[in-house]
PDB file of C-alpha atoms in Angstrom:
ATOM      1  CA  GLN A   1      15.214  -6.562   1.339  1.00 81.00           C
ATOM      2  CA  SER A   2      12.237  -5.000   3.105  1.00 87.00           C
ATOM      3  CA  VAL A   3      12.566  -2.791   6.179  1.00 92.00           C
ATOM      4  CA  LEU A   4       9.767  -4.750   7.871  1.00 96.00           C
ATOM      5  CA  THR A   5      10.341  -8.494   8.116  1.00 97.00           C
ATOM      6  CA  GLN A   6       7.547 -10.990   7.526  1.00 97.00           C
ATOM      7  CA  PRO A   7       7.702 -14.761   6.992  1.00 97.00           C
ATOM      8  CA  PRO A   8       7.432 -15.489   3.240  1.00 96.00           C
ATOM      9  CA  SER A   9       4.696 -18.051   3.771  1.00 97.00           C
ATOM     10  CA  VAL A  10       2.434 -19.648   6.353  1.00 97.00           C
ATOM     11  CA  SER A  11      -0.073 -22.451   6.064  1.00 96.00           C
ATOM     12  CA  GLU A  12      -2.789 -23.882   8.245  1.00 96.00           C
ATOM     13  CA  ALA A  13      -5.866 -26.048   7.974  1.00 96.00           C
ATOM     14  CA  PRO A  14      -9.410 -24.725   7.608  1.00 96.00           C
ATOM     15  CA  ARG A  15     -11.124 -23.566  10.826  1.00 96.00           C
ATOM     16  CA  GLN A  16      -7.766 -23.189  12.560  1.00 97.00           C
ATOM     17  CA  ARG A  17      -5.972 -20.024  13.661  1.00 97.00           C
ATOM     18  CA  VAL A  18      -2.821 -18.573  12.131  1.00 97.00           C
ATOM     19  CA  THR A  19      -0.630 -15.614  13.031  1.00 98.00           C
ATOM     20  CA  ILE A  20       1.632 -13.583  10.772  1.00 98.00           C
ATOM     21  CA  SER A  21       4.469 -11.651  12.348  1.00 97.00           C
ATOM     22  CA  CYS A  22       5.973  -8.336  11.285  1.00 98.00           C
ATOM     23  CA  SER A  23       9.262  -7.231  12.778  1.00 97.00           C
ATOM     24  CA  GLY A  24      10.634  -3.721  12.567  1.00 97.00           C
ATOM     25  CA  SER A  25      12.576  -1.190  14.601  1.00 96.00           C
ATOM     26  CA  SER A  26      12.171   1.815  16.851  1.00 96.00           C
ATOM     27  CA  SER A  27      11.971   4.152  13.855  1.00 96.00           C
ATOM     28  CA  ASN A  28       8.923   2.441  12.392  1.00 97.00           C
ATOM     29  CA  ILE A  29       6.793  -0.039  14.344  1.00 97.00           C
ATOM     30  CA  GLY A  30       8.236   1.078  17.663  1.00 96.00           C
ATOM     31  CA  ASN A  31       7.056   4.637  17.155  1.00 96.00           C
ATOM     32  CA  ASN A  32       4.217   4.517  14.629  1.00 96.00           C
ATOM     33  CA  ALA A  33       1.003   2.696  13.908  1.00 97.00           C
ATOM     34  CA  VAL A  34       0.962  -0.540  11.956  1.00 98.00           C
ATOM     35  CA  ASN A  35      -1.518  -1.287   9.184  1.00 98.00           C
ATOM     36  CA  TRP A  36      -2.205  -4.629   7.553  1.00 98.00           C
ATOM     37  CA  TYR A  37      -3.384  -5.297   3.999  1.00 98.00           C
ATOM     38  CA  GLN A  38      -4.800  -8.323   2.251  1.00 98.00           C
ATOM     39  CA  GLN A  39      -4.153  -8.835  -1.440  1.00 98.00           C
ATOM     40  CA  LEU A  40      -6.173 -11.525  -3.150  1.00 97.00           C
ATOM     41  CA  PRO A  41      -4.682 -12.962  -6.358  1.00 93.00           C
ATOM     42  CA  GLY A  42      -4.898 -10.467  -9.192  1.00 93.00           C
ATOM     43  CA  LYS A  43      -6.578  -7.829  -7.050  1.00 96.00           C
ATOM     44  CA  ALA A  44      -5.662  -4.523  -5.453  1.00 97.00           C
ATOM     45  CA  PRO A  45      -4.704  -4.535  -1.770  1.00 97.00           C
ATOM     46  CA  LYS A  46      -7.416  -4.071   0.836  1.00 97.00           C
ATOM     47  CA  LEU A  47      -7.020  -2.514   4.276  1.00 97.00           C
ATOM     48  CA  LEU A  48      -7.496  -5.177   6.929  1.00 97.00           C
ATOM     49  CA  ILE A  49      -6.255  -3.609  10.181  1.00 97.00           C
ATOM     50  CA  TYR A  50      -5.292  -0.006  10.912  1.00 97.00           C
ATOM     51  CA  TYR A  51      -3.691   1.787  13.849  1.00 97.00           C
ATOM     52  CA  ASP A  52      -2.301  -1.514  15.143  1.00 97.00           C
ATOM     53  CA  ASP A  53      -5.575  -3.228  16.080  1.00 97.00           C
ATOM     54  CA  LEU A  54      -8.617  -1.489  14.583  1.00 97.00           C
ATOM     55  CA  LEU A  55     -10.933  -3.153  12.066  1.00 97.00           C
ATOM     56  CA  PRO A  56     -12.311  -1.110   9.180  1.00 95.00           C
ATOM     57  CA  SER A  57     -16.021  -1.311   8.664  1.00 94.00           C
ATOM     58  CA  GLY A  58     -16.961  -4.459   6.789  1.00 94.00           C
ATOM     59  CA  VAL A  59     -13.880  -6.479   7.713  1.00 96.00           C
ATOM     60  CA  SER A  60     -14.608  -9.770   9.441  1.00 95.00           C
ATOM     61  CA  ASP A  61     -13.827  -9.956  13.162  1.00 95.00           C
ATOM     62  CA  ARG A  62     -11.939 -13.172  12.413  1.00 97.00           C
ATOM     63  CA  PHE A  63      -9.050 -10.785  11.728  1.00 97.00           C
ATOM     64  CA  SER A  64      -7.222  -9.094  14.599  1.00 97.00           C
ATOM     65  CA  GLY A  65      -4.025  -7.125  15.047  1.00 97.00           C
ATOM     66  CA  SER A  66      -1.639  -6.542  17.925  1.00 97.00           C
ATOM     67  CA  LYS A  67       1.653  -4.811  18.571  1.00 97.00           C
ATOM     68  CA  SER A  68       4.358  -5.056  21.174  1.00 96.00           C
ATOM     69  CA  GLY A  69       7.514  -2.977  21.043  1.00 96.00           C
ATOM     70  CA  THR A  70       8.968  -3.213  17.560  1.00 97.00           C
ATOM     71  CA  SER A  71       6.886  -6.175  16.409  1.00 97.00           C
ATOM     72  CA  ALA A  72       3.317  -6.594  15.256  1.00 98.00           C
ATOM     73  CA  SER A  73       1.111  -9.561  14.478  1.00 98.00           C
ATOM     74  CA  LEU A  74      -1.942 -10.334  12.415  1.00 98.00           C
ATOM     75  CA  ALA A  75      -4.132 -13.189  13.576  1.00 98.00           C
ATOM     76  CA  ILE A  76      -6.765 -14.922  11.487  1.00 97.00           C
ATOM     77  CA  SER A  77      -9.125 -17.304  13.224  1.00 97.00           C
ATOM     78  CA  GLY A  78     -11.584 -19.776  11.736  1.00 97.00           C
ATOM     79  CA  LEU A  79      -9.529 -20.017   8.529  1.00 97.00           C
ATOM     80  CA  GLN A  80     -11.483 -20.258   5.287  1.00 96.00           C
ATOM     81  CA  SER A  81     -10.319 -21.029   1.783  1.00 95.00           C
ATOM     82  CA  GLU A  82     -11.123 -17.468   0.720  1.00 96.00           C
ATOM     83  CA  ASP A  83      -8.487 -16.204   3.158  1.00 97.00           C
ATOM     84  CA  GLU A  84      -5.775 -17.493   0.817  1.00 97.00           C
ATOM     85  CA  ALA A  85      -3.968 -14.301  -0.128  1.00 97.00           C
ATOM     86  CA  ASP A  86      -0.836 -12.258   0.385  1.00 98.00           C
ATOM     87  CA  TYR A  87      -0.717 -10.211   3.575  1.00 98.00           C
ATOM     88  CA  TYR A  88       1.413  -7.105   4.080  1.00 98.00           C
ATOM     89  CA  CYS A  89       2.231  -5.033   7.136  1.00 98.00           C
ATOM     90  CA  ALA A  90       3.160  -1.352   6.819  1.00 97.00           C
ATOM     91  CA  ALA A  91       4.230   1.533   9.005  1.00 97.00           C
ATOM     92  CA  TRP A  92       5.671   5.013   8.679  1.00 95.00           C
ATOM     93  CA  ASP A  93       9.436   5.151   9.190  1.00 95.00           C
ATOM     94  CA  ASP A  94      10.709   8.314  10.876  1.00 95.00           C
ATOM     95  CA  SER A  95      14.319   7.786   9.756  1.00 94.00           C
ATOM     96  CA  LEU A  96      13.458   7.196   6.110  1.00 92.00           C
ATOM     97  CA  ASN A  97      10.624   9.765   6.177  1.00 91.00           C
ATOM     98  CA  GLY A  98       8.565   7.310   4.199  1.00 91.00           C
ATOM     99  CA  GLN A  99       6.143   4.442   4.485  1.00 93.00           C
ATOM    100  CA  VAL A 100       7.667   0.970   4.627  1.00 95.00           C
ATOM    101  CA  PHE A 101       6.019  -2.341   3.814  1.00 96.00           C
ATOM    102  CA  GLY A 102       6.882  -5.852   4.833  1.00 97.00           C
ATOM    103  CA  GLY A 103       7.866  -8.259   2.096  1.00 97.00           C
ATOM    104  CA  GLY A 104       4.498  -9.968   2.285  1.00 97.00           C
ATOM    105  CA  THR A 105       3.337 -13.338   3.571  1.00 98.00           C
ATOM    106  CA  LYS A 106       1.534 -15.841   1.395  1.00 98.00           C
ATOM    107  CA  LEU A 107      -1.165 -17.666   3.331  1.00 97.00           C
ATOM    108  CA  THR A 108      -2.141 -21.131   2.175  1.00 97.00           C
ATOM    109  CA  VAL A 109      -5.229 -22.780   3.645  1.00 96.00           C
ATOM    110  CA  LEU A 110      -4.491 -26.501   3.462  1.00 92.00           C
TER     111      LEU A 110
ATOM    112  CA  GLU B   1     -19.042   4.861  -2.927  1.00 95.00           C
ATOM    113  CA  VAL B   2     -15.334   5.653  -2.826  1.00 96.00           C
ATOM    114  CA  GLN B   3     -13.681   5.126  -6.191  1.00 97.00           C
ATOM    115  CA  LEU B   4     -10.093   5.604  -7.296  1.00 98.00           C
ATOM    116  CA  VAL B   5      -9.315   5.063 -10.971  1.00 98.00           C
ATOM    117  CA  GLU B   6      -5.721   5.170 -12.202  1.00 98.00           C
ATOM    118  CA  SER B   7      -4.758   5.836 -15.794  1.00 97.00           C
ATOM    119  CA  GLY B   8      -1.760   6.825 -17.868  1.00 97.00           C
ATOM    120  CA  GLY B   9       0.286   3.652 -17.692  1.00 97.00           C
ATOM    121  CA  GLY B  10       1.892   2.046 -20.708  1.00 97.00           C
ATOM    122  CA  LEU B  11       5.122   1.086 -22.391  1.00 97.00           C
ATOM    123  CA  VAL B  12       7.932   3.632 -22.268  1.00 97.00           C
ATOM    124  CA  GLN B  13      11.614   3.468 -23.162  1.00 97.00           C
ATOM    125  CA  PRO B  14      14.325   3.823 -20.517  1.00 97.00           C
ATOM    126  CA  GLY B  15      14.972   7.485 -19.856  1.00 97.00           C
ATOM    127  CA  GLY B  16      11.461   8.412 -20.902  1.00 98.00           C
ATOM    128  CA  SER B  17       8.621  10.082 -19.020  1.00 98.00           C
ATOM    129  CA  LEU B  18       5.066   9.250 -18.114  1.00 98.00           C
ATOM    130  CA  ARG B  19       2.347  10.955 -16.095  1.00 98.00           C
ATOM    131  CA  LEU B  20      -0.085   8.854 -14.113  1.00 98.00           C
ATOM    132  CA  SER B  21      -3.475  10.110 -12.983  1.00 98.00           C
ATOM    133  CA  CYS B  22      -5.808   8.937 -10.261  1.00 98.00           C
ATOM    134  CA  ALA B  23      -9.388  10.161 -10.538  1.00 98.00           C
ATOM    135  CA  ALA B  24     -11.196  10.187  -7.212  1.00 98.00           C
ATOM    136  CA  SER B  25     -14.914  10.158  -6.533  1.00 97.00           C
ATOM    137  CA  GLY B  26     -17.364   9.371  -3.745  1.00 97.00           C
ATOM    138  CA  PHE B  27     -15.578  11.378  -1.058  1.00 96.00           C
ATOM    139  CA  THR B  28     -14.240  14.867  -0.354  1.00 97.00           C
ATOM    140  CA  PHE B  29     -10.917  14.496  -2.148  1.00 97.00           C
ATOM    141  CA  SER B  30      -9.499  17.758  -0.819  1.00 97.00           C
ATOM    142  CA  SER B  31      -9.703  16.477   2.767  1.00 97.00           C
ATOM    143  CA  TYR B  32      -7.437  13.461   2.371  1.00 96.00           C
ATOM    144  CA  TRP B  33      -3.772  12.673   2.099  1.00 96.00           C
ATOM    145  CA  MET B  34      -3.015  10.455  -0.888  1.00 97.00           C
ATOM    146  CA  HIS B  35      -0.326   7.903  -1.724  1.00 97.00           C
ATOM    147  CA  TRP B  36       1.228   6.152  -4.689  1.00 98.00           C
ATOM    148  CA  VAL B  37       2.319   2.562  -4.111  1.00 98.00           C
ATOM    149  CA  ARG B  38       3.815   0.245  -6.721  1.00 98.00           C
ATOM    150  CA  GLN B  39       4.203  -3.479  -7.203  1.00 98.00           C
ATOM    151  CA  ALA B  40       6.676  -5.015  -9.611  1.00 97.00           C
ATOM    152  CA  PRO B  41       5.496  -8.200 -11.342  1.00 96.00           C
ATOM    153  CA  GLY B  42       5.450 -11.054  -8.834  1.00 95.00           C
ATOM    154  CA  LYS B  43       6.877  -8.854  -6.084  1.00 96.00           C
ATOM    155  CA  GLY B  44       5.638  -7.080  -2.964  1.00 96.00           C
ATOM    156  CA  LEU B  45       4.202  -3.638  -2.329  1.00 97.00           C
ATOM    157  CA  VAL B  46       6.564  -0.681  -2.310  1.00 97.00           C
ATOM    158  CA  TRP B  47       5.577   2.801  -1.204  1.00 97.00           C
ATOM    159  CA  VAL B  48       6.459   5.524  -3.703  1.00 97.00           C
ATOM    160  CA  SER B  49       5.163   8.868  -2.508  1.00 97.00           C
ATOM    161  CA  ARG B  50       2.515  10.717  -0.528  1.00 96.00           C
ATOM    162  CA  ILE B  51       1.000  14.183  -0.535  1.00 97.00           C
ATOM    163  CA  ASN B  52      -1.006  16.030   2.060  1.00 96.00           C
ATOM    164  CA  SER B  53      -4.535  17.256   1.529  1.00 96.00           C
ATOM    165  CA  ASP B  54      -3.708  20.701   0.104  1.00 94.00           C
ATOM    166  CA  GLY B  55      -0.586  19.646  -1.772  1.00 95.00           C
ATOM    167  CA  SER B  56       1.813  21.676   0.349  1.00 96.00           C
ATOM    168  CA  SER B  57       3.745  18.699   1.734  1.00 95.00           C
ATOM    169  CA  THR B  58       5.190  15.710  -0.137  1.00 96.00           C
ATOM    170  CA  SER B  59       7.428  12.732   0.632  1.00 95.00           C
ATOM    171  CA  TYR B  60       9.211  10.276  -1.650  1.00 96.00           C
ATOM    172  CA  ALA B  61      10.960   6.945  -1.471  1.00 95.00           C
ATOM    173  CA  ASP B  62      14.699   7.284  -1.979  1.00 94.00           C
ATOM    174  CA  SER B  63      14.477   5.167  -5.137  1.00 95.00           C
ATOM    175  CA  VAL B  64      12.367   7.794  -6.937  1.00 97.00           C
ATOM    176  CA  LYS B  65      13.471  11.026  -5.268  1.00 97.00           C
ATOM    177  CA  GLY B  66      14.481  13.615  -7.851  1.00 97.00           C
ATOM    178  CA  ARG B  67      12.828  11.674 -10.684  1.00 98.00           C
ATOM    179  CA  PHE B  68       9.162  11.469  -9.668  1.00 98.00           C
ATOM    180  CA  THR B  69       6.834  14.294  -8.643  1.00 98.00           C
ATOM    181  CA  ILE B  70       3.516  13.833  -6.890  1.00 98.00           C
ATOM    182  CA  SER B  71       0.869  16.522  -7.212  1.00 98.00           C
ATOM    183  CA  ARG B  72      -2.868  16.998  -7.009  1.00 98.00           C
ATOM    184  CA  ASP B  73      -5.638  19.150  -8.409  1.00 98.00           C
ATOM    185  CA  ASN B  74      -8.355  19.349  -5.787  1.00 97.00           C
ATOM    186  CA  ALA B  75     -10.671  21.190  -8.164  1.00 97.00           C
ATOM    187  CA  LYS B  76     -10.496  18.197 -10.521  1.00 98.00           C
ATOM    188  CA  ASN B  77     -10.413  15.550  -7.762  1.00 98.00           C
ATOM    189  CA  THR B  78      -7.303  14.109  -9.340  1.00 98.00           C
ATOM    190  CA  LEU B  79      -3.933  12.905  -8.071  1.00 98.00           C
ATOM    191  CA  TYR B  80      -0.899  12.795 -10.339  1.00 98.00           C
ATOM    192  CA  LEU B  81       2.504  11.157 -10.509  1.00 98.00           C
ATOM    193  CA  GLN B  82       4.954  12.639 -12.984  1.00 98.00           C
ATOM    194  CA  MET B  83       7.661  10.070 -13.682  1.00 98.00           C
ATOM    195  CA  ASN B  84      10.865  11.160 -15.430  1.00 98.00           C
ATOM    196  CA  SER B  85      14.133   9.387 -16.231  1.00 98.00           C
ATOM    197  CA  LEU B  86      12.373   6.063 -16.066  1.00 98.00           C
ATOM    198  CA  ARG B  87      14.388   2.894 -15.499  1.00 98.00           C
ATOM    199  CA  ALA B  88      13.675  -0.767 -16.071  1.00 97.00           C
ATOM    200  CA  GLU B  89      13.309  -1.224 -12.314  1.00 97.00           C
ATOM    201  CA  ASP B  90      10.370   1.210 -12.315  1.00 98.00           C
ATOM    202  CA  THR B  91       8.315  -1.402 -14.161  1.00 98.00           C
ATOM    203  CA  ALA B  92       5.323  -2.110 -11.926  1.00 98.00           C
ATOM    204  CA  VAL B  93       1.628  -1.731 -11.346  1.00 98.00           C
ATOM    205  CA  TYR B  94       1.113   1.680  -9.771  1.00 98.00           C
ATOM    206  CA  TYR B  95      -1.712   2.095  -7.276  1.00 98.00           C
ATOM    207  CA  CYS B  96      -3.095   5.239  -5.739  1.00 98.00           C
ATOM    208  CA  ALA B  97      -4.460   4.931  -2.209  1.00 97.00           C
ATOM    209  CA  ARG B  98      -6.434   7.214   0.063  1.00 96.00           C
ATOM    210  CA  ASP B  99      -5.609   8.582   3.500  1.00 90.00           C
ATOM    211  CA  LEU B 100      -2.685   8.012   5.818  1.00 88.00           C
ATOM    212  CA  VAL B 101      -3.736   4.396   6.349  1.00 90.00           C
ATOM    213  CA  CYS B 102      -4.425   3.678   2.651  1.00 90.00           C
ATOM    214  CA  ASP B 103      -7.993   2.677   3.346  1.00 90.00           C
ATOM    215  CA  TYR B 104      -9.054   2.584  -0.299  1.00 96.00           C
ATOM    216  CA  TRP B 105      -6.999   1.578  -3.344  1.00 97.00           C
ATOM    217  CA  GLY B 106      -7.498   1.907  -7.062  1.00 97.00           C
ATOM    218  CA  GLN B 107      -7.217  -1.040  -9.429  1.00 97.00           C
ATOM    219  CA  GLY B 108      -3.749   0.017 -10.571  1.00 97.00           C
ATOM    220  CA  THR B 109      -2.146   0.959 -13.872  1.00 98.00           C
ATOM    221  CA  LEU B 110       0.767  -0.942 -15.391  1.00 98.00           C
ATOM    222  CA  VAL B 111       3.945   0.889 -16.307  1.00 98.00           C
ATOM    223  CA  THR B 112       6.474  -1.028 -18.391  1.00 98.00           C
ATOM    224  CA  VAL B 113       9.905   0.461 -18.969  1.00 98.00           C
ATOM    225  CA  SER B 114      11.642  -1.376 -21.773  1.00 96.00           C
ATOM    226  CA  SER B 115      13.411  -0.765 -25.054  1.00 94.00           C
TER     227      SER B 115
END
């Protein structure tokens, strides 16, 4: 059981918008930055969003992040087939003195 | 170009030891915190450990505390993970990742703990 809670799967049609939620607590999301990672099948994870809502260089602006209280969200607009992947949220946890990941969300583009 | 290349994985018996390496290039290694993150087959990402830029500060997940040791050699641009008393549940692909936000990841090295 992961410290950060994500839905196991989401699906949406091409060109639509989807959001992935990440729920935590005051010791992690509520007090620290959230990062999001994309993992394509068989590949290493890739940083998608850092410090809650910042895009690394080279990442499409179809991806966006937000945070409110102890929850965070990743939004993907204009869905494309190549967005099919697993998505993970992560944050530092002050109580555990360690980084915690969500369980991951598998995105299917219908 | 930032590159992280893990090595040292393989098959080891329960109770055995293994040392993983992560060779870094394309950036000033000594300026960055580094992490180890693992992923069991078909499962999600799990953080293992992190070390600060000069090696003076380390943190570990409870599941590996006392068994694993993270270290680095900034002169060799290399990150290490010494894994002792290995268990079947340590079987995973081990990734090294750069910086507090894990902005770059290696391709991973597979560790299999089995008799």
